[in-house]
PDB file of C-alpha atoms and ligand atoms in Angstrom:
ATOM      1  CA  MET A   1     174.709 101.825  94.808  1.00 33.00           C
ATOM      2  CA  GLY A   2     176.041  98.075  94.256  1.00 32.00           C
ATOM      3  CA  ASN A   3     174.148  95.007  94.644  1.00 34.00           C
ATOM      4  CA  ALA A   4     175.799  93.831  97.832  1.00 35.00           C
ATOM      5  CA  ARG A   5     174.670  96.877  99.682  1.00 40.00           C
ATOM      6  CA  VAL A   6     171.088  96.579  98.323  1.00 40.00           C
ATOM      7  CA  SER A   7     170.751  93.162  99.699  1.00 41.00           C
ATOM      8  CA  ALA A   8     172.498  94.221 103.066  1.00 45.00           C
ATOM      9  CA  ASN A   9     169.889  96.855 103.201  1.00 50.00           C
ATOM     10  CA  LYS A  10     166.836  94.550 102.711  1.00 49.00           C
ATOM     11  CA  SER A  11     168.278  92.236 105.108  1.00 58.00           C
ATOM     12  CA  ALA A  12     168.652  94.821 107.951  1.00 66.00           C
ATOM     13  CA  ALA A  13     165.210  96.037 107.292  1.00 61.00           C
ATOM     14  CA  HIS A  14     163.980  92.315 107.294  1.00 58.00           C
ATOM     15  CA  ASP A  15     165.792  91.608 110.417  1.00 69.00           C
ATOM     16  CA  TYR A  16     164.779  94.718 112.597  1.00 67.00           C
ATOM     17  CA  VAL A  17     162.977  93.250 115.792  1.00 64.00           C
ATOM     18  CA  LEU A  18     160.417  96.034 116.046  1.00 63.00           C
ATOM     19  CA  GLY A  19     157.664  97.307 113.753  1.00 63.00           C
ATOM     20  CA  GLN A  20     158.172  99.732 110.721  1.00 64.00           C
ATOM     21  CA  SER A  21     154.455 100.714 110.110  1.00 65.00           C
ATOM     22  CA  VAL A  22     152.950 104.202 110.626  1.00 67.00           C
ATOM     23  CA  GLY A  23     151.793 102.753 114.077  1.00 67.00           C
ATOM     24  CA  ALA A  24     155.277 101.914 114.863  1.00 68.00           C
ATOM     25  CA  ALA A  25     156.098 105.555 114.029  1.00 68.00           C
ATOM     26  CA  ARG A  26     153.602 106.541 116.785  1.00 73.00           C
ATOM     27  CA  ARG A  27     155.391 104.513 119.262  1.00 70.00           C
ATOM     28  CA  LEU A  28     158.735 106.293 118.122  1.00 73.00           C
ATOM     29  CA  GLU A  29     156.970 109.698 118.612  1.00 76.00           C
ATOM     30  CA  ILE A  30     156.087 108.920 122.005  1.00 77.00           C
ATOM     31  CA  GLN A  31     159.677 107.785 122.624  1.00 80.00           C
ATOM     32  CA  ASP A  32     160.930 111.143 121.289  1.00 85.00           C
ATOM     33  CA  SER A  33     158.913 112.861 124.109  1.00 83.00           C
ATOM     34  CA  HIS A  34     160.444 110.508 126.750  1.00 86.00           C
ATOM     35  CA  PHE A  35     163.955 111.363 125.354  1.00 93.00           C
ATOM     36  CA  ALA A  36     163.517 115.164 124.807  1.00 93.00           C
ATOM     37  CA  ASP A  37     165.665 116.388 127.399  1.00 94.00           C
ATOM     38  CA  VAL A  38     168.496 113.867 126.963  1.00 96.00           C
ATOM     39  CA  SER A  39     168.355 114.537 123.137  1.00 97.00           C
ATOM     40  CA  GLU A  40     168.649 118.377 123.611  1.00 97.00           C
ATOM     41  CA  LYS A  41     171.442 117.774 126.029  1.00 97.00           C
ATOM     42  CA  LEU A  42     173.346 115.585 123.383  1.00 98.00           C
ATOM     43  CA  LEU A  43     172.996 118.098 120.655  1.00 97.00           C
ATOM     44  CA  ASP A  44     174.103 120.741 123.091  1.00 97.00           C
ATOM     45  CA  GLU A  45     177.121 118.514 123.840  1.00 98.00           C
ATOM     46  CA  LEU A  46     177.851 118.026 120.178  1.00 98.00           C
ATOM     47  CA  ALA A  47     177.781 121.888 119.550  1.00 97.00           C
ATOM     48  CA  LEU A  48     175.962 121.774 116.354  1.00 96.00           C
ATOM     49  CA  ARG A  49     176.825 124.630 114.107  1.00 95.00           C
ATOM     50  CA  PRO A  50     174.449 125.958 111.319  1.00 96.00           C
ATOM     51  CA  HIS A  51     176.602 124.754 108.411  1.00 97.00           C
ATOM     52  CA  ASP A  52     177.285 121.165 109.646  1.00 98.00           C
ATOM     53  CA  ARG A  53     176.940 118.060 107.714  1.00 98.00           C
ATOM     54  CA  VAL A  54     175.232 115.832 110.103  1.00 98.00           C
ATOM     55  CA  ILE A  55     174.872 112.000 109.553  1.00 98.00           C
ATOM     56  CA  GLU A  56     172.215 110.417 111.649  1.00 98.00           C
ATOM     57  CA  LEU A  57     172.420 106.606 112.018  1.00 98.00           C
ATOM     58  CA  GLY A  58     168.914 104.846 112.314  1.00 97.00           C
ATOM     59  CA  CYS A  59     166.755 108.030 112.070  1.00 96.00           C
ATOM     60  CA  GLY A  60     163.559 106.105 111.711  1.00 94.00           C
ATOM     61  CA  PRO A  61     160.663 108.554 111.287  1.00 91.00           C
ATOM     62  CA  GLY A  62     162.569 111.500 112.370  1.00 94.00           C
ATOM     63  CA  GLY A  63     162.208 112.498 115.880  1.00 93.00           C
ATOM     64  CA  LEU A  64     165.539 113.227 116.659  1.00 96.00           C
ATOM     65  CA  SER A  65     166.201 114.448 113.198  1.00 97.00           C
ATOM     66  CA  ARG A  66     163.567 117.211 113.680  1.00 95.00           C
ATOM     67  CA  ARG A  67     165.451 118.429 116.516  1.00 96.00           C
ATOM     68  CA  ILE A  68     168.806 118.390 114.776  1.00 97.00           C
ATOM     69  CA  LEU A  69     167.194 120.301 111.794  1.00 97.00           C
ATOM     70  CA  ARG A  70     165.939 123.048 114.151  1.00 95.00           C
ATOM     71  CA  ARG A  71     169.610 123.841 114.977  1.00 96.00           C
ATOM     72  CA  LEU A  72     170.854 123.823 111.426  1.00 97.00           C
ATOM     73  CA  GLY A  73     170.942 126.740 109.013  1.00 96.00           C
ATOM     74  CA  ALA A  74     170.780 127.258 105.257  1.00 95.00           C
ATOM     75  CA  GLY A  75     174.184 125.734 104.665  1.00 94.00           C
ATOM     76  CA  GLY A  76     173.548 122.733 106.869  1.00 97.00           C
ATOM     77  CA  VAL A  77     172.775 119.243 105.746  1.00 98.00           C
ATOM     78  CA  LEU A  78     171.214 116.200 107.470  1.00 98.00           C
ATOM     79  CA  ILE A  79     171.648 112.822 106.041  1.00 98.00           C
ATOM     80  CA  GLY A  80     169.155 110.244 107.765  1.00 98.00           C
ATOM     81  CA  VAL A  81     170.405 106.723 107.277  1.00 98.00           C
ATOM     82  CA  ASP A  82     168.057 103.872 107.917  1.00 97.00           C
ATOM     83  CA  ALA A  83     167.364 100.349 106.679  1.00 96.00           C
ATOM     84  CA  SER A  84     163.592 100.816 106.695  1.00 93.00           C
ATOM     85  CA  GLU A  85     162.441 102.606 103.503  1.00 93.00           C
ATOM     86  CA  CYS A  86     158.950 102.875 105.143  1.00 91.00           C
ATOM     87  CA  LEU A  87     160.156 104.929 108.099  1.00 91.00           C
ATOM     88  CA  LEU A  88     162.439 106.942 105.847  1.00 95.00           C
ATOM     89  CA  ALA A  89     159.283 107.780 103.763  1.00 93.00           C
ATOM     90  CA  GLN A  90     157.670 109.106 106.935  1.00 91.00           C
ATOM     91  CA  ALA A  91     160.611 110.992 107.707  1.00 93.00           C
ATOM     92  CA  ARG A  92     160.715 112.699 104.379  1.00 94.00           C
ATOM     93  CA  ASN A  93     156.986 113.564 104.493  1.00 91.00           C
ATOM     94  CA  SER A  94     157.151 115.181 107.824  1.00 90.00           C
ATOM     95  CA  LEU A  95     160.738 116.926 107.629  1.00 93.00           C
ATOM     96  CA  GLY A  96     161.511 117.375 103.697  1.00 85.00           C
ATOM     97  CA  LYS A  97     160.150 120.922 103.690  1.00 85.00           C
ATOM     98  CA  LEU A  98     160.967 121.993 107.163  1.00 87.00           C
ATOM     99  CA  GLY A  99     164.147 123.967 105.871  1.00 80.00           C
ATOM    100  CA  PRO A 100     166.337 126.043 106.083  1.00 94.00           C
ATOM    101  CA  ALA A 101     168.906 122.995 106.098  1.00 97.00           C
ATOM    102  CA  ARG A 102     168.721 120.354 103.470  1.00 96.00           C
ATOM    103  CA  PHE A 103     167.170 116.848 104.711  1.00 97.00           C
ATOM    104  CA  GLU A 104     168.139 113.818 102.485  1.00 97.00           C
ATOM    105  CA  THR A 105     167.727 110.120 103.486  1.00 97.00           C
ATOM    106  CA  VAL A 106     169.765 106.975 102.572  1.00 98.00           C
ATOM    107  CA  ALA A 107     168.265 103.537 102.691  1.00 97.00           C
ATOM    108  CA  SER A 108     171.160 101.350 104.210  1.00 97.00           C
ATOM    109  CA  ASP A 109     172.218  99.040 106.772  1.00 97.00           C
ATOM    110  CA  ILE A 110     174.317 101.311 109.041  1.00 97.00           C
ATOM    111  CA  SER A 111     176.742  98.543 110.116  1.00 95.00           C
ATOM    112  CA  MET A 112     177.972  98.832 106.252  1.00 95.00           C
ATOM    113  CA  LEU A 113     179.493 102.327 107.146  1.00 97.00           C
ATOM    114  CA  GLY A 114     178.890 103.393 103.420  1.00 96.00           C
ATOM    115  CA  GLU A 115     179.836 106.520 101.305  1.00 97.00           C
ATOM    116  CA  TRP A 116     177.047 108.480 103.127  1.00 98.00           C
ATOM    117  CA  LEU A 117     179.674 109.077 105.818  1.00 98.00           C
ATOM    118  CA  ASP A 118     181.982 110.970 103.734  1.00 98.00           C
ATOM    119  CA  GLY A 119     182.433 114.587 104.710  1.00 97.00           C
ATOM    120  CA  ALA A 120     180.650 114.276 107.998  1.00 98.00           C
ATOM    121  CA  ASP A 121     181.060 116.928 110.733  1.00 98.00           C
ATOM    122  CA  VAL A 122     178.893 115.341 113.160  1.00 98.00           C
ATOM    123  CA  VAL A 123     177.595 111.547 113.428  1.00 98.00           C
ATOM    124  CA  VAL A 124     174.655 111.044 115.782  1.00 98.00           C
ATOM    125  CA  GLY A 125     172.203 108.314 116.480  1.00 98.00           C
ATOM    126  CA  ARG A 126     169.479 107.600 119.079  1.00 97.00           C
ATOM    127  CA  ALA A 127     168.073 104.214 120.122  1.00 96.00           C
ATOM    128  CA  VAL A 128     169.720 102.471 117.243  1.00 97.00           C
ATOM    129  CA  LEU A 129     172.985 100.994 118.291  1.00 97.00           C
ATOM    130  CA  HIS A 130     171.334  98.382 120.519  1.00 95.00           C
ATOM    131  CA  HIS A 131     169.741  96.869 117.194  1.00 93.00           C
ATOM    132  CA  VAL A 132     173.122  96.030 115.805  1.00 94.00           C
ATOM    133  CA  PRO A 133     174.779  92.692 116.964  1.00 93.00           C
ATOM    134  CA  MET A 134     178.045  93.224 118.619  1.00 93.00           C
ATOM    135  CA  VAL A 135     177.864  96.932 117.909  1.00 95.00           C
ATOM    136  CA  GLU A 136     181.281  97.709 119.512  1.00 96.00           C
ATOM    137  CA  ILE A 137     182.678  96.431 116.289  1.00 96.00           C
ATOM    138  CA  MET A 138     181.031  98.942 114.337  1.00 97.00           C
ATOM    139  CA  ILE A 139     181.920 101.794 116.733  1.00 98.00           C
ATOM    140  CA  GLY A 140     185.579 100.884 116.435  1.00 98.00           C
ATOM    141  CA  ARG A 141     185.462 100.790 112.629  1.00 98.00           C
ATOM    142  CA  LEU A 142     183.498 103.776 112.425  1.00 98.00           C
ATOM    143  CA  ARG A 143     186.272 105.949 113.668  1.00 98.00           C
ATOM    144  CA  THR A 144     188.485 104.983 110.743  1.00 98.00           C
ATOM    145  CA  ARG A 145     185.909 106.316 108.248  1.00 98.00           C
ATOM    146  CA  LEU A 146     185.702 109.713 110.135  1.00 98.00           C
ATOM    147  CA  ARG A 147     187.875 112.741 109.726  1.00 98.00           C
ATOM    148  CA  PRO A 148     189.812 113.542 112.936  1.00 98.00           C
ATOM    149  CA  GLY A 149     187.477 115.954 114.935  1.00 98.00           C
ATOM    150  CA  THR A 150     184.302 114.745 113.741  1.00 98.00           C
ATOM    151  CA  ARG A 151     181.882 115.023 116.553  1.00 98.00           C
ATOM    152  CA  VAL A 152     180.041 111.726 117.501  1.00 98.00           C
ATOM    153  CA  GLY A 153     177.377 111.106 119.975  1.00 98.00           C
ATOM    154  CA  PHE A 154     174.736 108.589 120.731  1.00 98.00           C
ATOM    155  CA  ILE A 155     171.711 107.992 122.900  1.00 98.00           C
ATOM    156  CA  GLU A 156     170.938 104.645 124.095  1.00 97.00           C
ATOM    157  CA  PRO A 157     167.917 103.385 126.266  1.00 95.00           C
ATOM    158  CA  ASP A 158     168.373 101.515 129.444  1.00 96.00           C
ATOM    159  CA  PHE A 159     165.906  98.915 130.207  1.00 93.00           C
ATOM    160  CA  ARG A 160     168.308  97.158 132.763  1.00 94.00           C
ATOM    161  CA  ALA A 161     169.076  99.337 135.650  1.00 95.00           C
ATOM    162  CA  PRO A 162     165.576 100.374 136.527  1.00 95.00           C
ATOM    163  CA  LEU A 163     164.570  96.684 136.816  1.00 96.00           C
ATOM    164  CA  ALA A 164     166.473  96.670 140.076  1.00 97.00           C
ATOM    165  CA  ARG A 165     164.121  99.253 141.712  1.00 96.00           C
ATOM    166  CA  LEU A 166     161.088  97.727 140.228  1.00 97.00           C
ATOM    167  CA  ALA A 167     162.075  94.284 141.629  1.00 97.00           C
ATOM    168  CA  PHE A 168     162.860  95.827 144.984  1.00 98.00           C
ATOM    169  CA  LEU A 169     159.540  97.718 144.998  1.00 97.00           C
ATOM    170  CA  GLU A 170     157.522  94.589 143.893  1.00 97.00           C
ATOM    171  CA  ALA A 171     159.222  92.274 146.398  1.00 98.00           C
ATOM    172  CA  SER A 172     158.485  94.922 149.158  1.00 98.00           C
ATOM    173  CA  GLY A 173     154.641  94.831 148.524  1.00 97.00           C
ATOM    174  CA  ARG A 174     154.113  96.975 145.457  1.00 96.00           C
ATOM    175  CA  THR A 175     152.898  93.804 143.454  1.00 97.00           C
ATOM    176  CA  GLU A 176     150.989  96.093 141.077  1.00 96.00           C
ATOM    177  CA  LEU A 177     154.398  96.884 139.454  1.00 97.00           C
ATOM    178  CA  ALA A 178     154.771  93.398 138.305  1.00 97.00           C
ATOM    179  CA  PRO A 179     153.846  94.309 134.517  1.00 97.00           C
ATOM    180  CA  LEU A 180     156.557  96.810 134.356  1.00 97.00           C
ATOM    181  CA  ARG A 181     159.109  94.326 135.555  1.00 97.00           C
ATOM    182  CA  VAL A 182     157.824  91.658 133.171  1.00 97.00           C
ATOM    183  CA  TRP A 183     157.834  94.176 130.211  1.00 97.00           C
ATOM    184  CA  GLY A 184     161.526  95.107 131.031  1.00 96.00           C
ATOM    185  CA  GLU A 185     162.300  91.294 131.213  1.00 96.00           C
ATOM    186  CA  VAL A 186     160.558  90.585 127.888  1.00 97.00           C
ATOM    187  CA  ILE A 187     162.180  93.350 125.976  1.00 96.00           C
ATOM    188  CA  ASN A 188     165.591  92.306 127.244  1.00 95.00           C
ATOM    189  CA  GLN A 189     164.986  88.730 126.513  1.00 95.00           C
ATOM    190  CA  LEU A 190     163.656  89.311 123.110  1.00 95.00           C
ATOM    191  CA  TYR A 191     166.816  91.400 122.186  1.00 93.00           C
ATOM    192  CA  LEU A 192     169.244  88.742 123.618  1.00 93.00           C
ATOM    193  CA  VAL A 193     167.646  85.984 121.744  1.00 94.00           C
ATOM    194  CA  LYS A 194     167.973  88.042 118.547  1.00 91.00           C
ATOM    195  CA  ARG A 195     171.795  88.552 119.574  1.00 89.00           C
ATOM    196  CA  LEU A 196     171.200  92.453 119.657  1.00 90.00           C
ATOM    197  CA  SER A 197     172.966  94.747 122.111  1.00 88.00           C
ATOM    198  CA  PRO A 198     170.211  95.707 124.658  1.00 88.00           C
ATOM    199  CA  ASP A 199     172.668  97.018 127.335  1.00 90.00           C
ATOM    200  CA  VAL A 200     175.349  98.580 125.099  1.00 95.00           C
ATOM    201  CA  GLY A 201     174.606 102.241 126.514  1.00 96.00           C
ATOM    202  CA  ALA A 202     175.993 101.187 129.808  1.00 96.00           C
ATOM    203  CA  SER A 203     179.423 100.453 128.375  1.00 97.00           C
ATOM    204  CA  LEU A 204     179.481 102.854 125.454  1.00 98.00           C
ATOM    205  CA  ALA A 205     181.599 105.457 127.005  1.00 98.00           C
ATOM    206  CA  ARG A 206     184.257 102.917 127.729  1.00 98.00           C
ATOM    207  CA  SER A 207     183.841 101.560 124.141  1.00 98.00           C
ATOM    208  CA  LEU A 208     184.221 104.710 122.595  1.00 98.00           C
ATOM    209  CA  GLU A 209     187.463 105.471 124.709  1.00 98.00           C
ATOM    210  CA  ALA A 210     188.811 102.049 123.723  1.00 98.00           C
ATOM    211  CA  ALA A 211     188.366 102.752 120.190  1.00 98.00           C
ATOM    212  CA  GLY A 212     190.295 105.924 120.542  1.00 98.00           C
ATOM    213  CA  TYR A 213     187.642 108.514 120.557  1.00 98.00           C
ATOM    214  CA  SER A 214     188.568 111.598 122.761  1.00 98.00           C
ATOM    215  CA  CYS A 215     186.567 114.123 124.976  1.00 98.00           C
ATOM    216  CA  VAL A 216     184.169 111.351 125.854  1.00 98.00           C
ATOM    217  CA  ARG A 217     181.476 112.847 128.030  1.00 98.00           C
ATOM    218  CA  ALA A 218     178.418 110.532 129.225  1.00 98.00           C
ATOM    219  CA  GLY A 219     175.627 110.897 131.396  1.00 97.00           C
ATOM    220  CA  TRP A 220     172.526 108.994 132.437  1.00 97.00           C
ATOM    221  CA  SER A 221     168.873 109.955 133.327  1.00 95.00           C
ATOM    222  CA  GLU A 222     165.548 108.396 134.109  1.00 92.00           C
ATOM    223  CA  CYS A 223     162.439 108.757 131.685  1.00 89.00           C
ATOM    224  CA  ARG A 224     159.415 109.902 133.768  1.00 86.00           C
ATOM    225  CA  SER A 225     156.595 107.282 133.629  1.00 90.00           C
ATOM    226  CA  ASN A 226     153.291 108.313 132.564  1.00 89.00           C
ATOM    227  CA  GLU A 227     150.302 107.493 130.236  1.00 90.00           C
ATOM    228  CA  LEU A 228     152.441 107.742 127.200  1.00 88.00           C
ATOM    229  CA  MET A 229     155.011 105.254 128.603  1.00 90.00           C
ATOM    230  CA  ILE A 230     152.091 102.639 129.099  1.00 93.00           C
ATOM    231  CA  GLU A 231     151.068 103.374 125.660  1.00 90.00           C
ATOM    232  CA  ASN A 232     154.561 102.655 124.351  1.00 89.00           C
ATOM    233  CA  MET A 233     154.539  99.484 126.342  1.00 94.00           C
ATOM    234  CA  LEU A 234     151.247  98.288 124.780  1.00 94.00           C
ATOM    235  CA  MET A 235     152.377  99.111 121.390  1.00 91.00           C
ATOM    236  CA  PHE A 236     155.619  97.244 121.886  1.00 93.00           C
ATOM    237  CA  TYR A 237     153.527  93.886 122.708  1.00 96.00           C
ATOM    238  CA  ASP A 238     151.357  94.565 119.750  1.00 94.00           C
ATOM    239  CA  GLU A 239     154.491  94.954 117.359  1.00 91.00           C
ATOM    240  CA  VAL A 240     156.248  91.799 118.648  1.00 94.00           C
ATOM    241  CA  ARG A 241     153.371  89.588 119.718  1.00 96.00           C
ATOM    242  CA  ASP A 242     154.040  87.093 116.823  1.00 95.00           C
ATOM    243  CA  GLN A 243     157.621  86.829 117.575  1.00 95.00           C
ATOM    244  CA  LEU A 244     157.237  86.476 121.463  1.00 97.00           C
ATOM    245  CA  GLN A 245     155.088  83.564 120.808  1.00 96.00           C
ATOM    246  CA  ALA A 246     157.384  82.013 118.242  1.00 96.00           C
ATOM    247  CA  LEU A 247     160.393  82.336 120.568  1.00 95.00           C
ATOM    248  CA  ASN A 248     158.315  80.920 123.575  1.00 95.00           C
ATOM    249  CA  LEU A 249     158.980  84.071 125.477  1.00 96.00           C
ATOM    250  CA  LEU A 250     155.279  84.808 126.056  1.00 97.00           C
ATOM    251  CA  LYS A 251     152.038  82.981 124.934  1.00 96.00           C
ATOM    252  CA  ALA A 252     149.253  84.892 123.466  1.00 96.00           C
ATOM    253  CA  ASP A 253     146.929  84.766 126.559  1.00 97.00           C
ATOM    254  CA  GLU A 254     149.853  86.068 128.813  1.00 97.00           C
ATOM    255  CA  ILE A 255     150.617  88.854 126.415  1.00 97.00           C
ATOM    256  CA  ASP A 256     146.814  89.880 126.605  1.00 97.00           C
ATOM    257  CA  ARG A 257     146.876  89.526 130.585  1.00 98.00           C
ATOM    258  CA  GLN A 258     150.153  91.755 130.582  1.00 98.00           C
ATOM    259  CA  GLN A 259     148.398  94.309 128.294  1.00 98.00           C
ATOM    260  CA  GLY A 260     145.321  94.326 130.777  1.00 98.00           C
ATOM    261  CA  LEU A 261     147.468  94.742 133.795  1.00 98.00           C
ATOM    262  CA  LEU A 262     149.462  97.702 132.181  1.00 97.00           C
ATOM    263  CA  ARG A 263     146.090  99.342 131.256  1.00 97.00           C
ATOM    264  CA  GLY A 264     144.956  99.064 134.811  1.00 96.00           C
ATOM    265  CA  LEU A 265     148.039 101.024 136.374  1.00 96.00           C
ATOM    266  CA  ASP A 266     147.799 104.527 137.634  1.00 93.00           C
ATOM    267  CA  PRO A 267     150.187 106.058 135.020  1.00 89.00           C
ATOM    268  CA  GLU A 268     151.001 108.974 137.370  1.00 87.00           C
ATOM    269  CA  ALA A 269     151.957 106.839 140.347  1.00 88.00           C
ATOM    270  CA  LEU A 270     154.880 104.627 138.790  1.00 95.00           C
ATOM    271  CA  PRO A 271     158.595 104.501 139.320  1.00 95.00           C
ATOM    272  CA  ALA A 272     160.867 104.937 135.951  1.00 94.00           C
ATOM    273  CA  ALA A 273     160.649 101.838 133.909  1.00 93.00           C
ATOM    274  CA  TRP A 274     163.637 102.877 131.654  1.00 92.00           C
ATOM    275  CA  GLY A 275     166.417 105.404 131.429  1.00 95.00           C
ATOM    276  CA  ALA A 276     168.858 106.777 128.790  1.00 96.00           C
ATOM    277  CA  HIS A 277     172.417 106.895 128.377  1.00 98.00           C
ATOM    278  CA  TYR A 278     174.072 109.665 126.253  1.00 97.00           C
ATOM    279  CA  CYS A 279     177.725 109.848 125.192  1.00 98.00           C
ATOM    280  CA  ALA A 280     179.339 112.578 123.077  1.00 98.00           C
ATOM    281  CA  SER A 281     182.777 112.238 121.794  1.00 98.00           C
ATOM    282  CA  VAL A 282     185.332 113.316 119.058  1.00 98.00           C
ATOM    283  CA  ALA A 283     186.728 110.878 116.442  1.00 98.00           C
TER     284      ALA A 283
HETATM  285  C1  SAM B 301     164.102 102.414 118.079  1.00 72.33           C
HETATM  286  S1  SAM B 301     164.043 103.064 116.366  1.00 72.33           S
HETATM  287  C2  SAM B 301     164.804 104.651 116.699  1.00 72.33           C
HETATM  288  C3  SAM B 301     164.473 105.598 115.574  1.00 72.33           C
HETATM  289  C4  SAM B 301     165.112 107.118 115.810  1.00 72.33           C
HETATM  290  N1  SAM B 301     166.472 107.086 116.066  1.00 72.33           N
HETATM  291  C5  SAM B 301     164.417 107.482 117.121  1.00 72.33           C
HETATM  292  O1  SAM B 301     165.172 107.847 117.973  1.00 72.33           O
HETATM  293  O2  SAM B 301     163.221 108.113 117.114  1.00 72.33           O
HETATM  294  C6  SAM B 301     165.573 102.289 115.732  1.00 72.33           C
HETATM  295  C7  SAM B 301     165.831 102.547 114.135  1.00 72.33           C
HETATM  296  O3  SAM B 301     166.922 101.982 113.823  1.00 72.33           O
HETATM  297  C8  SAM B 301     166.667 101.322 112.391  1.00 72.33           C
HETATM  298  N2  SAM B 301     167.777 100.229 112.340  1.00 72.33           N
HETATM  299  C9  SAM B 301     167.819  99.171 113.144  1.00 72.33           C
HETATM  300  N3  SAM B 301     168.917  98.401 112.629  1.00 72.33           N
HETATM  301  C10 SAM B 301     169.355  99.063 111.709  1.00 72.33           C
HETATM  302  C11 SAM B 301     170.458  98.781 110.651  1.00 72.33           C
HETATM  303  N4  SAM B 301     171.196  97.815 110.910  1.00 72.33           N
HETATM  304  N5  SAM B 301     170.787  99.476 109.784  1.00 72.33           N
HETATM  305  C12 SAM B 301     170.053 100.801 109.583  1.00 72.33           C
HETATM  306  N6  SAM B 301     169.045 101.247 110.343  1.00 72.33           N
HETATM  307  C13 SAM B 301     168.643 100.172 111.397  1.00 72.33           C
HETATM  308  C14 SAM B 301     165.332 100.974 112.516  1.00 72.33           C
HETATM  309  O4  SAM B 301     164.639 100.784 111.124  1.00 72.33           O
HETATM  310  C15 SAM B 301     164.471 102.141 113.342  1.00 72.33           C
HETATM  311  O5  SAM B 301     164.330 103.062 112.310  1.00 72.33           O
END
């Protein structure tokens, strides 16, 4: 691995807006349960075969990786690529001996489209594209790195569309929903300030088609609100507390107040606060 790649990796891990600790992995585990149905749907659409060589972009601690590995056989390989060595270590610890397929990890900035893409039958990523600035450029370049026929699919969270219903309900009298609306505003604002792509999922199918991918299939679903969703939101505030203050998005006492309001909600009586886009295609 050349020096240029190493420094790019460090920078991508350093720039990552969310946490990389064991606590952050717990939040991603919760996220995996929210994305369970859409994840299995995407893997069905990609028609994984036991011998496939699958490259997973931004695998993190391995929630989607586990689902992929369950579908691969002894000849299959999953390469998990992520900028965070800490999250990759957690993925190796929990999945390294799962078998029968081989699981390997690569520490890299995915936007560098490195040699780890060579020979891919499938390229997949969940909740990672929105962390890459102007990710449409990477999506276009990615197609030139793949063999024609490579199956490509992504899942991206939607923190935007559900805000419309939350705002309607809140303005119609359900004022207790304000902390869900504030959380949605804050996560979008944080990503926008960081020049990330928080709403890439909504136009992903169009982007894939524009780059020449074929057989583009897309769908959207809501994620059910429950106790785990509230826990996820509380952990998000903990992970980015310092950044929210430094960027003047929320002051410390307001973060505490929002967390208190979230804790006071009845988790089973809430509308969806986020959704998920999926897109499957062929390079
Ligand atoms: C929200 S997490 C999702 C993790 C995993 N895909 C999942 O669904 O549980 C985003 C992941 O993308 C990784 N990531 C963000 N930007 C990256 C980049 N430029 N290159 C490589 N990995 C990146 C982060 O380290 C993190 O593990």
